[in-house]
CSV table of C-alpha atoms in Angstrom, one decimal:
chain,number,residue,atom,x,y,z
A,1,UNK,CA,250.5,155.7,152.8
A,2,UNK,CA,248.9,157.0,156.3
A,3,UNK,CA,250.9,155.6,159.2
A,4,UNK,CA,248.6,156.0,162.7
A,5,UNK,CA,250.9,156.0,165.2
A,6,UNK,CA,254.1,153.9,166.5
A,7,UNK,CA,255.0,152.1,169.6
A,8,UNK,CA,258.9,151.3,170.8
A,9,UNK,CA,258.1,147.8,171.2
A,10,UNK,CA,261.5,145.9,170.8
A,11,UNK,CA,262.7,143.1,168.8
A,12,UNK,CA,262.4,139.8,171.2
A,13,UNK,CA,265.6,137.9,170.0
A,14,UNK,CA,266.7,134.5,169.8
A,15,UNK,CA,263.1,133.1,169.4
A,16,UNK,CA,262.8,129.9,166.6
A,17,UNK,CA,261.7,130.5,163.2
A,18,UNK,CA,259.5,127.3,163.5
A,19,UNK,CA,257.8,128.5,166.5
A,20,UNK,CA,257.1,132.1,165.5
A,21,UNK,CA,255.7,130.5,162.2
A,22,UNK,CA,253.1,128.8,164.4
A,23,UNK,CA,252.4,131.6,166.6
A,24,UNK,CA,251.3,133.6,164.1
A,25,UNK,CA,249.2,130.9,161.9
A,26,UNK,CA,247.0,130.6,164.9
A,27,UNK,CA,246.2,134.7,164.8
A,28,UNK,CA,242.8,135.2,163.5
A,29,UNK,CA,244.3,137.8,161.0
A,30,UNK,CA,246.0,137.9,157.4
A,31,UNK,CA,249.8,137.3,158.2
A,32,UNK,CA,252.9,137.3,156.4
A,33,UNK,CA,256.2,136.7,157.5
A,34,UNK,CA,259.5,137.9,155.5
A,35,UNK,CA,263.2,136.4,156.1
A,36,UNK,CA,266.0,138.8,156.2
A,37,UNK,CA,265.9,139.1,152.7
A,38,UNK,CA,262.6,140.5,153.0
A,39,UNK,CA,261.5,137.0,151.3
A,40,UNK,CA,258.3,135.5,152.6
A,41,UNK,CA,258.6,132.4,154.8
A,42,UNK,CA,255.0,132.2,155.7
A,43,UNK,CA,252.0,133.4,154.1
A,44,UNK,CA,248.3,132.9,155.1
A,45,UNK,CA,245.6,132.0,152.5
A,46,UNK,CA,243.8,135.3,152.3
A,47,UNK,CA,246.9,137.2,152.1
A,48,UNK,CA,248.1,135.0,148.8
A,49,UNK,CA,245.6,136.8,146.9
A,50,UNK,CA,246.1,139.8,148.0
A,51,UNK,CA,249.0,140.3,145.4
A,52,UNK,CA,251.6,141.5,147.8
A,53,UNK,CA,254.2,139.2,146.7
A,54,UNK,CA,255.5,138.3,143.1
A,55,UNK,CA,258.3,136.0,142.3
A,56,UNK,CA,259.1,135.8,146.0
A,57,UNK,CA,259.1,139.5,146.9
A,58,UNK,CA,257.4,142.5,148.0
A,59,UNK,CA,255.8,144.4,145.3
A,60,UNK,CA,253.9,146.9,146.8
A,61,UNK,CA,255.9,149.9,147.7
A,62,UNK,CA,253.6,151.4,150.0
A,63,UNK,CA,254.2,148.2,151.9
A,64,UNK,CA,258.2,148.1,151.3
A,65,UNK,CA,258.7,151.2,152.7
A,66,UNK,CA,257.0,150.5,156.2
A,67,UNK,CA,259.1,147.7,156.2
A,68,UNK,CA,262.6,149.2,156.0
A,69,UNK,CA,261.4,151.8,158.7
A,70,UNK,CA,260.6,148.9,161.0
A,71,UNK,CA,264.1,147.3,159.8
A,72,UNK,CA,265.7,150.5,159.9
A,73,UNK,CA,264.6,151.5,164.2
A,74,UNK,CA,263.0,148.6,165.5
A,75,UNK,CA,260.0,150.0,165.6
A,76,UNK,CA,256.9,148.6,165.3
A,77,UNK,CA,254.8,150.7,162.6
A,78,UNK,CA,250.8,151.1,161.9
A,79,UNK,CA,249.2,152.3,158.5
A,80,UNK,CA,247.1,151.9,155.8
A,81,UNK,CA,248.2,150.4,152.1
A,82,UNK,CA,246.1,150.3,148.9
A,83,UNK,CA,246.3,147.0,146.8
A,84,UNK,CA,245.3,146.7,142.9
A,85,UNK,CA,242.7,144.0,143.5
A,86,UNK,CA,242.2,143.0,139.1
A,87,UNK,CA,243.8,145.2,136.4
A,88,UNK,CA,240.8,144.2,134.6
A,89,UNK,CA,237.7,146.2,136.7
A,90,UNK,CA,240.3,148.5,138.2
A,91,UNK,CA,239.5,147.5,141.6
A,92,UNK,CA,241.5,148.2,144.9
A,93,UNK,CA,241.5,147.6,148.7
A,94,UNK,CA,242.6,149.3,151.7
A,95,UNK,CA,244.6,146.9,153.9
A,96,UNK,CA,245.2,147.8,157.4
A,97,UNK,CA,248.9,146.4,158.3
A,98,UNK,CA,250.8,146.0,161.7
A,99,UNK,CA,254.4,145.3,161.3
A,100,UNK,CA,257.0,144.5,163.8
A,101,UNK,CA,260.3,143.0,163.8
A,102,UNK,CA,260.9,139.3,165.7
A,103,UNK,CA,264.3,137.6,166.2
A,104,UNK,CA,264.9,134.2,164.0
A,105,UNK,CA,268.0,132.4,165.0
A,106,UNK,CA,271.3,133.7,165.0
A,107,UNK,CA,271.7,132.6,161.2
A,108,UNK,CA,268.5,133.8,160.2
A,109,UNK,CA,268.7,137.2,161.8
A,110,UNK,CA,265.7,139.1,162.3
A,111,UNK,CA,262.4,138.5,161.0
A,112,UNK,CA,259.3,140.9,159.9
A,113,UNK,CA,255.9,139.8,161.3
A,114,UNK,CA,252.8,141.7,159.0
A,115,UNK,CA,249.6,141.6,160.3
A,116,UNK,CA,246.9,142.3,157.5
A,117,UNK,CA,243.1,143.5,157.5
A,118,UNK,CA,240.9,143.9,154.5
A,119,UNK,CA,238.8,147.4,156.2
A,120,UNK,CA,237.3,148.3,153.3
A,121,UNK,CA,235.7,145.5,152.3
A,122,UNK,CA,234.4,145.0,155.6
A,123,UNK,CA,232.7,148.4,155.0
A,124,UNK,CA,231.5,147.4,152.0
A,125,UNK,CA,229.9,144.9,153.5
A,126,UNK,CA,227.9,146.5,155.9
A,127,UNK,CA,226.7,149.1,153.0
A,128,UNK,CA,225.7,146.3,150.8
A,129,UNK,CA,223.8,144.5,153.6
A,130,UNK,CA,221.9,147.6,155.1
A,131,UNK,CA,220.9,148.3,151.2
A,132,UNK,CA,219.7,145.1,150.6
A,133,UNK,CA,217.7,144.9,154.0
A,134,UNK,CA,216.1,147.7,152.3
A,135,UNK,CA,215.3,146.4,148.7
A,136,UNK,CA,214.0,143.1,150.2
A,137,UNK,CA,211.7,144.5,152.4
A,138,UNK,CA,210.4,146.3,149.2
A,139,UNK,CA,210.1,143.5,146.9
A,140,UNK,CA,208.5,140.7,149.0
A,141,UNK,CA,205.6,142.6,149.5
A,142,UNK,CA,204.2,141.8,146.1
A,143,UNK,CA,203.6,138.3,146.2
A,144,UNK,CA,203.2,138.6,149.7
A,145,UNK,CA,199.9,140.8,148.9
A,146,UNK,CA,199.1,138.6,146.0
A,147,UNK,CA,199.2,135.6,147.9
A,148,UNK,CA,197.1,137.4,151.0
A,149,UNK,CA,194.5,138.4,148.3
A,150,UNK,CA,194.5,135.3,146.2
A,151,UNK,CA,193.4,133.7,150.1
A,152,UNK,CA,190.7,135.7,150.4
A,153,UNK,CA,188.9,135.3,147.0
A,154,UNK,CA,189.1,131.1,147.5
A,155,UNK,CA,187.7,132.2,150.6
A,156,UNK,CA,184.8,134.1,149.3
A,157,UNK,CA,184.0,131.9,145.9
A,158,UNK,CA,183.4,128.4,148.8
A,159,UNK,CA,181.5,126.3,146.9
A,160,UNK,CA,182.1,128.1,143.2
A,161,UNK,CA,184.5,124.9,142.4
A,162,UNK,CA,185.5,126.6,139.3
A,163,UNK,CA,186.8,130.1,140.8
A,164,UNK,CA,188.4,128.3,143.6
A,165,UNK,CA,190.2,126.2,140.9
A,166,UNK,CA,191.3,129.5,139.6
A,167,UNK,CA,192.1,131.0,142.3
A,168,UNK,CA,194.5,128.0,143.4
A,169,UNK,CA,196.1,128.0,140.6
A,170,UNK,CA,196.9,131.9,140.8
A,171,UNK,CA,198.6,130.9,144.4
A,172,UNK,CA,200.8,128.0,143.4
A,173,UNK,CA,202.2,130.7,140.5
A,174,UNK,CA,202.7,132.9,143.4
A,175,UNK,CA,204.0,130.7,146.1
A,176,UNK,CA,206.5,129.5,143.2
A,177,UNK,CA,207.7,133.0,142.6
A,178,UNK,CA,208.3,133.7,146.2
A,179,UNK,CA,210.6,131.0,146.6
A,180,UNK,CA,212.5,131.8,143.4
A,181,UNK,CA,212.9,135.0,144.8
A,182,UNK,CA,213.7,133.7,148.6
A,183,UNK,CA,216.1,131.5,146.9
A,184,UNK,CA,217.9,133.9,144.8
A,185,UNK,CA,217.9,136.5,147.5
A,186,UNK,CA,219.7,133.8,149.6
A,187,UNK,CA,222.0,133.2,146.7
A,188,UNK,CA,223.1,136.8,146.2
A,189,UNK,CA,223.4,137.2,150.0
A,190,UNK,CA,226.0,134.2,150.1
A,191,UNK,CA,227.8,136.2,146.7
A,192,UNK,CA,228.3,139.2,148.6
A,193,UNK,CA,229.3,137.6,151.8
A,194,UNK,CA,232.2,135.3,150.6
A,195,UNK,CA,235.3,136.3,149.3
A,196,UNK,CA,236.2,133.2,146.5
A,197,UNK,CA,239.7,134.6,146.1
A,198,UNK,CA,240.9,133.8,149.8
A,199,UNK,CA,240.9,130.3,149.2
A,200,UNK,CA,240.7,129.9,145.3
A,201,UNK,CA,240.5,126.9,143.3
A,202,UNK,CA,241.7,126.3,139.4
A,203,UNK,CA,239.2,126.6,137.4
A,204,UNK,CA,238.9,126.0,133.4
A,205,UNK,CA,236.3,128.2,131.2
A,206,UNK,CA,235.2,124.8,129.4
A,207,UNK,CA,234.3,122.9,132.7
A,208,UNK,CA,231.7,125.7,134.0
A,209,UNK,CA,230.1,126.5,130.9
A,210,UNK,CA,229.4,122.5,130.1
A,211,UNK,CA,228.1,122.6,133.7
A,212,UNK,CA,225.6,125.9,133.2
A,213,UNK,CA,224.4,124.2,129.6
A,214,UNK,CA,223.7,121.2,131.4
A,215,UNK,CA,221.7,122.7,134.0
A,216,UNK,CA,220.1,125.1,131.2
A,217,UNK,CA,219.1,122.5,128.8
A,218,UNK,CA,215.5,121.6,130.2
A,219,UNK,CA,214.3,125.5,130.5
A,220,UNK,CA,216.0,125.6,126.6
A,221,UNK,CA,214.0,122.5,125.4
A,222,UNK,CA,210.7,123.7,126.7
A,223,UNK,CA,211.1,127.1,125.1
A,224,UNK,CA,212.6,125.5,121.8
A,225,UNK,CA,216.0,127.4,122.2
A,226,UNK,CA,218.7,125.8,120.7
A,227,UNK,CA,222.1,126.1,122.5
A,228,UNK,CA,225.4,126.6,120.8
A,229,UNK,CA,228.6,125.8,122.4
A,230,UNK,CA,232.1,127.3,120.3
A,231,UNK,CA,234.3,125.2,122.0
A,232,UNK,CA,237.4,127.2,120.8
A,233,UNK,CA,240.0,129.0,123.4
A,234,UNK,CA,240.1,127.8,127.1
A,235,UNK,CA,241.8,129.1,130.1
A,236,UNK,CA,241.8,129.1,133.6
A,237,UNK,CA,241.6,131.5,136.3
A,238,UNK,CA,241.3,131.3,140.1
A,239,UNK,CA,237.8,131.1,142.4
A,240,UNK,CA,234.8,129.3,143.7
A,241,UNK,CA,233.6,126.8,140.7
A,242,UNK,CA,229.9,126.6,142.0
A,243,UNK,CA,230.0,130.6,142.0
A,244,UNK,CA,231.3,131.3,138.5
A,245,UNK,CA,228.8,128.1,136.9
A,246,UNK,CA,225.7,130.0,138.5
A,247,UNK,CA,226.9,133.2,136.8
A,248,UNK,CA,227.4,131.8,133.7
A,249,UNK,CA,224.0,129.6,133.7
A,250,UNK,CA,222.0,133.1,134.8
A,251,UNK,CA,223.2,134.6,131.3
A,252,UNK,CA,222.3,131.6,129.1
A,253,UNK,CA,218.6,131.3,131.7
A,254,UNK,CA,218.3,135.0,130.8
A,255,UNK,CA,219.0,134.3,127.5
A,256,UNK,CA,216.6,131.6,126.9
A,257,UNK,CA,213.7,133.8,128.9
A,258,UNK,CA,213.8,136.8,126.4
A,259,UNK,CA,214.5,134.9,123.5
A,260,UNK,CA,211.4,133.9,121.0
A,261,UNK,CA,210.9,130.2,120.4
A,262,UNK,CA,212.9,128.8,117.7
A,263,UNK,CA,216.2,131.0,117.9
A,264,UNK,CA,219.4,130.0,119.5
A,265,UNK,CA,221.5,131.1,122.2
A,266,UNK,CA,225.0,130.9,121.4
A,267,UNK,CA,228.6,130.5,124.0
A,268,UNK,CA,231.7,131.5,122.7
A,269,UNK,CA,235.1,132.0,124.3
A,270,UNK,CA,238.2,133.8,123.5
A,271,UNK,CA,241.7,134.9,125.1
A,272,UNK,CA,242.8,138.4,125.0
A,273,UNK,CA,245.8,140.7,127.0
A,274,UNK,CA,245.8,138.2,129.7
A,275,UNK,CA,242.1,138.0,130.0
A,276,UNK,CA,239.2,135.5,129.2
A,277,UNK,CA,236.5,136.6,127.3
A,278,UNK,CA,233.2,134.6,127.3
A,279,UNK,CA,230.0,135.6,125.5
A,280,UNK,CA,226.5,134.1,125.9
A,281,UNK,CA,224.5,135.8,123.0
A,282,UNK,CA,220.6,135.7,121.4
A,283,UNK,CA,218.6,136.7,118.7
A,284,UNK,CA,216.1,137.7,121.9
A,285,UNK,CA,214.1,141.1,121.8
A,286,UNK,CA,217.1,143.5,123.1
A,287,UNK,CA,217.4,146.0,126.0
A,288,UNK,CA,217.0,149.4,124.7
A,289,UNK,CA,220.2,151.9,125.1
A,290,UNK,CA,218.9,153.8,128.3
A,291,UNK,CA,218.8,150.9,130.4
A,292,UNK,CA,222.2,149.4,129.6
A,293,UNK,CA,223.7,150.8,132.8
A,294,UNK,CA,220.7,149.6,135.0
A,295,UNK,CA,219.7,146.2,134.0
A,296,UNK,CA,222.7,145.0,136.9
A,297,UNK,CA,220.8,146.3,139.4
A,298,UNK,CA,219.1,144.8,142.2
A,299,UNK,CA,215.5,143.6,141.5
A,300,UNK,CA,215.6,145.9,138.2
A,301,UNK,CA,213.4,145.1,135.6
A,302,UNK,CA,213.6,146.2,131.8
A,303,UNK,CA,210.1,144.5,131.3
A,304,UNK,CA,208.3,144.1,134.5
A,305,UNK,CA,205.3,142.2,132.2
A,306,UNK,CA,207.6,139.6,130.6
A,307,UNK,CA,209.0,138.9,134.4
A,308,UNK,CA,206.1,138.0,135.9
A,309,UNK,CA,205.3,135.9,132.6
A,310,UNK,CA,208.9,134.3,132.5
A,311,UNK,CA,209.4,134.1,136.7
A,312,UNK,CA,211.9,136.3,136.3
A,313,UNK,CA,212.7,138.2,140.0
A,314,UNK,CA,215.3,141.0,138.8
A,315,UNK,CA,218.2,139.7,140.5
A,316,UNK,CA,220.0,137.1,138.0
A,317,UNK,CA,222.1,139.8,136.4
A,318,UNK,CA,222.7,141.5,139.7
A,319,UNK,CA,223.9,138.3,141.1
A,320,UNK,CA,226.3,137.7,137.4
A,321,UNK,CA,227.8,140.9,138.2
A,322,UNK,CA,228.7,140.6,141.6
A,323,UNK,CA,230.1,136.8,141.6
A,324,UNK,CA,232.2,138.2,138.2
A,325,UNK,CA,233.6,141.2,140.7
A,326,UNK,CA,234.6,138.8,143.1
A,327,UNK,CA,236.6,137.1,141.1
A,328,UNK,CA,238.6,140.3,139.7
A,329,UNK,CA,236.3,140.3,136.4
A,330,UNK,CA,234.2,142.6,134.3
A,331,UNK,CA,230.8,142.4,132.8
A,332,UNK,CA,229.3,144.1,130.2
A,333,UNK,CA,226.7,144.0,127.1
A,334,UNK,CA,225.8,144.8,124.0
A,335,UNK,CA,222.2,144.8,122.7
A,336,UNK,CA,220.3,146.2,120.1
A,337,UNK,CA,216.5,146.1,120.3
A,338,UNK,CA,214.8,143.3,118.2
A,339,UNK,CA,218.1,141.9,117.7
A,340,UNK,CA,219.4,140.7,120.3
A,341,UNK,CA,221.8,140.8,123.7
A,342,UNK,CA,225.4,139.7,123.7
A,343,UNK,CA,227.0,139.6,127.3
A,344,UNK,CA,230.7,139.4,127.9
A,345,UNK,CA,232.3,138.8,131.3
A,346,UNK,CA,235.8,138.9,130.6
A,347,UNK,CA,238.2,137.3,134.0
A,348,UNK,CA,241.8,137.1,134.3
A,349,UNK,CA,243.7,133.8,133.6
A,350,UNK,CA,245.6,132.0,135.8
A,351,UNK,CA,248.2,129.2,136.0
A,352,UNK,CA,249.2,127.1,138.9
A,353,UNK,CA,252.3,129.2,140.1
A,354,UNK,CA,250.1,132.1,141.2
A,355,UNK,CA,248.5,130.3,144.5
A,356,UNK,CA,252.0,128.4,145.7
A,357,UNK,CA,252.2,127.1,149.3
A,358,UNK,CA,253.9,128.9,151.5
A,359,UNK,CA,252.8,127.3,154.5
A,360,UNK,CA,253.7,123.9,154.1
């Protein structure tokens, strides 16, 4: 815990509960507000998922301990805490907190006033966007060129109605892979922008992965992949819906891309230690060992020949990975060459008690 400095502001008494309550909604910061029983009264949206609070009290001790200084002098206190974000991918964040001590009513006695900020994921932010900035620029050359090119040759062949034919037909393949990739760029910028756990819905495993097989089926059919659904364990677990179907219909597209015709792609589900594992697995033509750890990469390839023939742009699995993050999860895979991949995104279950209103 780093504390960066103190100020002898003083308790302003006899104010109403009520009134401080709506004071502080209408700060444009994480807030909580404890009772004298250090019990919460209010609690903002992106601060419920923070973790902060568990069968109505403090949990973090970092946190706790600020609190009884400010309880202790009157003194309003500055510092840093570190939050758990998922036990599951180990995760954490750095919250900035400003707390300071506010008189209820005379029964109430004195109330504590935290003001939260997420810093380091507003760093992360900015790393992630300058890096991207980077790899975009990179990668949009290619069909960029090829599209530039492809101009000129329809250009030179007027009147050759057969090379221009060709030559059209290359640019409608390219112009269709630039706005995949446009359109998945867009899709992992919007993933790495949003947070889906400051204002989470309930979610079931079964719902999203009936969605992602719908929205699979036509690629599957035209490839002859059959799709498999185990309907066996469910669970639920809190985020954005659209976010978590898109990562699970980018394994089973994946899937279905680098599988041969006439072999299945399989979805299976199962609950273990609090967690919810979900596998999408084919009898495809497997990732070799050495590029296990890169294939979540931005706009990495394993086989750059079979992209170009499947439209793949290299950034389906990145965008898996990051939307399973988000949501306090873990991704991994298993894959043997001329076998097949299996890949597993495991997410913590929920039930309805864990996002309760406070601020009704």
């Amino acid at each position: 815990m780093r504390l960066a400095r103190q100020s002898n502001t003083r308790p302003i008494h006899r104010e109403n509960s009520d009134l401080i309550i709506e004071i502080v909604k209408n700060l444009n910061e994480g807030s909580l507000i404890l009772n004298s029983q250090d019990s919460p009264i209010y609690l903002s949206k992106d601060v419920q998922t923070y973790g902060l609070i568990q069968n109505q009290k403090l949990v973090n001790q970092e946190l706790s301990a600020l609190v009884r200084v400010v309880r202790r002098t009157g003194v309003r206190q500055y510092g840093k805490i570190v939050q758990a974000i998922s036990a599951i991918s180990g995760q954490t964040r750095e919250i900035t907190v400003n707390i300071f001590s506010v008189g209820g009513s005379e029964s109430e006695g004195d109330l504590i006033v935290i003001l939260m900020s997420d810093e380091s994921e507003l760093q992360r932010v900015h790393e992630v966007r300058r890096d991207f900035v980077a790899n975009i620029s990179h990668e949009l050359k290619t069909p960029i060129g090829a599209l530039s090119l492809l101009s000129e040759a329809v250009l030179e062949a007027n009147g050759d109605q057969e090379s221009v034919s060709k030559f059209a037909s290359r640019m409608q393949i390219e112009a269709k892979r630039l706005t995949d990739l446009v359109q998945e760029i867009i899709q992992l910028s919007r993933v790495q922008d949003s947070d889906p756990l400051n204002n989470p819905q309930i979610i079931s495993a079964s719902s999203i992965i009936k969605e992602a097989l719908d929205q699979a089926r036509t690629t599957a059919g035209a490839r002859g992949i059959s799709l498999s659904y185990d309907q066996g364990a469910d669970g639920t677990f809190l985020g954005d819906k659209e976010q978590l179907t898109m990562a699970v219909h980018n394994l089973i597209e994946n899937a279905i891309n680098y599988s041969p015709k006439n072999t299945r792609v399989s979805i299976t589900t199962s609950l273990h230690e609090g967690a919810l594992n979900l596998t999408v697995a084919d009898q495809g033509i497997g990732i070799p060992e050495r590029e296990h750890e890169r294939i979540f990469e931005r706009f990495y390839r394993v086989d750059p020949a079979r992209s170009r023939e499947t439209g793949g742009t290299g950034l389906g699995l990145s965008i898996v990975k990051h939307i399973v993050q988000k949501h306090g999860g873990e991704i991994s895979v298993w894959s043997v060459e001329g076998i097949g991949s299996t890949f597993t995104i495991r997410l913590p279950l929920t039930d309805k008690t864990d996002i309760k209103d406070l601020n009704s």
